Structures are given as C-alpha cells and as structure tokens.
Amino acid sequence: MLNRRNFLTAAVGVAATAGLAACAKEDGSSSDSSGGGSKAITLGFAQVGSESGWRTANTDSVKASAKEAGFKLQFSDAQQKPENQISAIRSFIAQKVDVIAFSPVVVTGWDAVLKEAQAAKIPVVLTDRSVDSDESLFVTLVGSDFTDEGRRAAKILEKVLEQAGHKGKVKIAQLEGTTGAAPAIERAKGFKEVMDAEHKDDWEIVASQTGDFTRAGGKQVMQAFLQSNPDIDVLFAHNDDMGLGAIQAIEAAGKKPGKDILIVTVDGVKDGFVAMSEGKINAIVECNPLLGPQLMEVVKTVHEGGKVERWIKTEESDFMQDQAKDALPTRKY
Ligand code: AHR
C-alpha cells in the first residue's frame, strides 16, 4: 500500500512504469491516440459496486469525464466482489484495452491479475483505493489519504465533544467499512493513532464492526451496538451511508442522533449534509468522489508514455454542524 514515505520517494520508478505505456503503443497491441489522433483511447474501468452515495457520485464522475475526454469506456460494476473485478480486468486484457483503471474492493489478492496486465503491456491506474501489491505493478493511485481522514475524524471529534460540553470518559462505537478495504483499514488506523497518542485515558472504542459501507449495514450493526452498549457516547462511521442507517437505529431506540449520541462520519455526500443540517450528524470529514477529471488526465498522460506521480492525492475539507446549512446548496455530490 502507498504511504507517506513512499509517496515522497514516488518519482523514482515512475518513468519505468510510464515506459510500459509507450511499449503498449510500440508493439501495436493497443490502440494509438498519438500522431494523428485517429483512435480514441479505450479505458477499462472496474468499479467496486454501488454501495453508497459516494460510489454513485464516483461512477457518474468517471463516466461523464470519459465521455468529455472522448475515450471509449468499458465499465464494469463488481457488486463489491473482488472476484468480479478480477474477471473484469481479465476481460479488459483480452480485449486489449489501452489502459485499465480500477478501484480495488479490498487491498489483497491482486498480484496475479496485475502481472497478467503487465505481461500484456497494459498500464494499470488505481483509483480511490490502493492494493498491497508491489508498486511496480501499477502506475499510480488517484485518490484520498484515508489514514489522514481517520486522523481528521479524531481531531474533529475533539471539537464536537467540546461543543457538546462532554466531560470525562468517551465511549465510542465504530462502524467500519468493508473488511479488508483500504478506506476501512486506514480510517480505523488514523483514528486510533490520534486516540492512542492523545486520548489514551479518556476515549475507548467499546464496539467496532463492519457495516460494509451500506446504509442497511449501518442500521443493522447499530441496532446490535445499542443492545450490547446502551451507553454509547459517540459513533464514528467510516462513511455517511452507514451513519445514516445508524441514525435510523438510534431514533428507533428512542435516542436523539447528534445529541444523545454524537456522530462523526466520512464522505460529505448530500444526504449526509442534509442530516447534518438537521442536527443529526455533528461533523463530516470530506472524501471527494469526483475523481473522473484527474483520472482521465492521468490515463491520457500514461497512454502517451508521460510521467505521473505515484500518488495523486485528492484535496478535501472537514465540516462542523454549524457549517452544514451554508455548505449544502454548493455540494456537488
Ligand atoms: O473508497 C471510498 C469509500 O467507499 C467511501 O468512503 C465509501 O462511501 C465508499 O463506499
């Protein structure tokens, strides 16, 4: 997986990987958009699924940007199953697409198929989520720093607790994303990092389980959390959708979300902002899904044999409840 250290040393090796794209053109196994621009670039994109509002916005962004760039897009929805993504990538290789991009459902299990893409001289661009494979097997990652999002969630929780006048011990429930997915692993890691460093004595995660990044999962797991831990002070949900499902469970249990249980989520989709403007979510750490335009630029550069950075990070903000009403009309997703 990419981390801060290898991000800083990222430039090394990029030329070699980008050279792979040049090879793809040289041996004629792939369409050529250079020198006359006769052929459109064919991009194979293997999406995670449609588990959340974030994912819908991401898919829309990829499709619209590919169209805008004049690329031929082969789009596949893996329905949150890594094996479906592997089949899609194999089919892209068989079709000899120019570039493959995908957002890996989980971090493990990609070595074989990435080696097949490399052997076929088709460059692979990761988008949104990373993998734990050797970095020589993909060109770059276009996406967020999920560990930092976890840290930011912990830091914004400090402000939320202060505003709520909460004193003493803090019992935290955590709704994790899909088990084994980069955002689930890294958001939990970043949050714990701040908690261990600065709140060892007062914060405690009393319950933590996956809700698979879905609204239904968030609701179901929160119901169980409330039964086993009726005195939860805080919910940290790894995405808005799970937080929104949890809000339904909290209300059904006769509690007030945002007051009896303080809630911090990640993403910043419109539905999350609506809940925050209604006082039901206390703070949101933004994770921007509008990766399409950057991805198309990278695909074009890579296809032309140009250099790109190893990790093209997304710019994001954090929002407290009192900013929600003003920010809502300008939200783009
Ligand atoms: O990988 C990004 C995460 O995946 C988003 O936070 C979540 O909503 C989505 O399902």
Tab-separated table of N, CA, C and O in Angstrom, residues 17-26 31-37 39 41 71 98-99 123 296-308:
chain	number	residue	atom	x	y	z
A	17	THR	N	7.544	2.774	-15.233
A	17	THR	CA	6.176	2.290	-15.400
A	17	THR	C	5.500	2.975	-16.565
A	17	THR	O	4.768	2.373	-17.326
A	18	ALA	N	5.759	4.280	-16.680
A	18	ALA	CA	5.149	5.003	-17.782
A	18	ALA	C	5.678	4.456	-19.107
A	18	ALA	O	4.965	4.433	-20.112
A	19	GLY	N	6.919	3.944	-19.087
A	19	GLY	CA	7.511	3.358	-20.283
A	19	GLY	C	6.691	2.190	-20.786
A	19	GLY	O	6.661	1.895	-21.973
A	20	LEU	N	6.018	1.545	-19.861
A	20	LEU	CA	5.154	0.428	-20.177
A	20	LEU	C	4.054	0.859	-21.156
A	20	LEU	O	3.709	0.144	-22.078
A	21	ALA	N	3.558	2.081	-20.929
A	21	ALA	CA	2.524	2.587	-21.814
A	21	ALA	C	3.088	2.799	-23.209
A	21	ALA	O	2.439	2.497	-24.212
A	22	ALA	N	4.342	3.306	-23.232
A	22	ALA	CA	4.965	3.545	-24.530
A	22	ALA	C	5.107	2.226	-25.274
A	22	ALA	O	4.863	2.127	-26.465
A	23	CYS	N	5.530	1.156	-24.515
A	23	CYS	CA	5.683	-0.158	-25.131
A	23	CYS	C	4.364	-0.611	-25.732
A	23	CYS	O	4.323	-1.184	-26.809
A	24	ALA	N	3.283	-0.318	-24.987
A	24	ALA	CA	1.981	-0.766	-25.456
A	24	ALA	C	1.706	-0.226	-26.848
A	24	ALA	O	1.111	-0.878	-27.675
A	25	LYS	N	2.184	0.994	-27.080
A	25	LYS	CA	1.953	1.576	-28.395
A	25	LYS	C	2.924	0.994	-29.433
A	25	LYS	O	2.543	0.713	-30.541
A	26	GLU	N	4.189	0.794	-28.983
A	26	GLU	CA	5.208	0.330	-29.920
A	26	GLU	C	4.873	-1.020	-30.540
A	26	GLU	O	5.059	-1.231	-31.720
A	31	SER	N	-4.471	0.375	-29.087
A	31	SER	CA	-4.779	1.474	-29.988
A	31	SER	C	-3.869	2.664	-29.727
A	31	SER	O	-3.365	2.838	-28.625
A	32	ASP	N	-3.674	3.487	-30.728
A	32	ASP	CA	-2.716	4.587	-30.641
A	32	ASP	C	-3.426	5.912	-30.845
A	32	ASP	O	-3.960	6.178	-31.907
A	33	SER	N	-3.438	6.752	-29.792
A	33	SER	CA	-4.117	8.036	-29.939
A	33	SER	C	-3.146	9.135	-30.323
A	33	SER	O	-3.522	10.276	-30.474
A	34	SER	N	-1.846	8.783	-30.435
A	34	SER	CA	-0.865	9.818	-30.767
A	34	SER	C	-0.650	9.849	-32.278
A	34	SER	O	-1.064	8.962	-33.002
A	35	GLY	N	0.031	10.915	-32.742
A	35	GLY	CA	0.411	11.013	-34.153
A	35	GLY	C	-0.782	10.951	-35.086
A	35	GLY	O	-0.947	10.024	-35.857
A	36	GLY	N	-1.642	11.930	-35.009
A	36	GLY	CA	-2.785	11.939	-35.909
A	36	GLY	C	-4.086	11.757	-35.153
A	36	GLY	O	-5.149	12.131	-35.624
A	37	GLY	N	-3.989	11.170	-33.953
A	37	GLY	CA	-5.142	11.045	-33.067
A	37	GLY	C	-6.325	10.338	-33.705
A	37	GLY	O	-7.476	10.668	-33.468
A	39	LYS	N	-7.376	7.206	-33.307
A	39	LYS	CA	-8.130	6.264	-32.483
A	39	LYS	C	-8.346	6.794	-31.081
A	39	LYS	O	-7.395	7.265	-30.447
A	41	ILE	N	-8.793	6.581	-27.079
A	41	ILE	CA	-8.224	5.704	-26.045
A	41	ILE	C	-9.348	4.835	-25.484
A	41	ILE	O	-10.429	5.329	-25.176
A	71	PHE	N	-12.930	9.353	-24.627
A	71	PHE	CA	-12.424	7.974	-24.501
A	71	PHE	C	-13.559	6.978	-24.727
A	71	PHE	O	-14.719	7.287	-24.459
A	98	ASP	N	-6.497	0.029	-23.885
A	98	ASP	CA	-5.243	0.796	-23.811
A	98	ASP	C	-4.764	0.962	-22.372
A	98	ASP	O	-3.571	0.893	-22.097
A	99	VAL	N	-5.700	1.252	-21.473
A	99	VAL	CA	-5.361	1.461	-20.061
A	99	VAL	C	-6.460	0.814	-19.211
A	99	VAL	O	-7.635	0.838	-19.596
A	123	PRO	N	-0.969	-0.604	-19.059
A	123	PRO	CA	-0.759	0.077	-17.774
A	123	PRO	C	-2.023	0.081	-16.906
A	123	PRO	O	-3.129	0.197	-17.430
A	296	MET	N	-8.879	10.895	-15.975
A	296	MET	CA	-8.760	10.934	-17.449
A	296	MET	C	-7.447	11.601	-17.868
A	296	MET	O	-6.820	11.177	-18.836
A	297	GLU	N	-7.060	12.631	-17.124
A	297	GLU	CA	-5.773	13.285	-17.431
A	297	GLU	C	-4.623	12.293	-17.286
A	297	GLU	O	-3.730	12.215	-18.122
A	298	VAL	N	-4.671	11.544	-16.176
A	298	VAL	CA	-3.617	10.556	-15.915
A	298	VAL	C	-3.610	9.485	-17.003
A	298	VAL	O	-2.555	9.104	-17.517
A	299	VAL	N	-4.782	9.004	-17.365
A	299	VAL	CA	-4.887	7.951	-18.387
A	299	VAL	C	-4.261	8.434	-19.696
A	299	VAL	O	-3.492	7.716	-20.339
A	300	LYS	N	-4.562	9.683	-20.051
A	300	LYS	CA	-4.033	10.240	-21.308
A	300	LYS	C	-2.502	10.321	-21.242
A	300	LYS	O	-1.792	9.886	-22.143
A	301	THR	N	-2.011	10.858	-20.112
A	301	THR	CA	-0.560	11.013	-19.950
A	301	THR	C	0.140	9.656	-20.012
A	301	THR	O	1.145	9.487	-20.711
A	302	VAL	N	-0.411	8.699	-19.282
A	302	VAL	CA	0.199	7.365	-19.218
A	302	VAL	C	0.176	6.714	-20.603
A	302	VAL	O	1.155	6.117	-21.053
A	303	HIS	N	-0.932	6.853	-21.293
A	303	HIS	CA	-1.065	6.254	-22.631
A	303	HIS	C	-0.041	6.850	-23.598
A	303	HIS	O	0.463	6.166	-24.486
A	304	GLU	N	0.262	8.123	-23.362
A	304	GLU	CA	1.233	8.781	-24.251
A	304	GLU	C	2.680	8.562	-23.788
A	304	GLU	O	3.609	9.133	-24.333
A	305	GLY	N	2.854	7.779	-22.721
A	305	GLY	CA	4.196	7.470	-22.236
A	305	GLY	C	4.767	8.549	-21.325
A	305	GLY	O	5.968	8.565	-21.053
A	306	GLY	N	3.913	9.448	-20.847
A	306	GLY	CA	4.380	10.535	-19.974
A	306	GLY	C	4.524	10.101	-18.523
A	306	GLY	O	4.171	8.973	-18.165
A	307	LYS	N	5.064	11.010	-17.693
A	307	LYS	CA	5.303	10.704	-16.280
A	307	LYS	C	4.152	11.210	-15.416
A	307	LYS	O	3.631	12.294	-15.653
A	308	VAL	N	3.819	10.445	-14.412
A	308	VAL	CA	2.834	10.902	-13.418
A	308	VAL	C	3.393	10.588	-12.031
A	308	VAL	O	4.245	9.713	-11.883
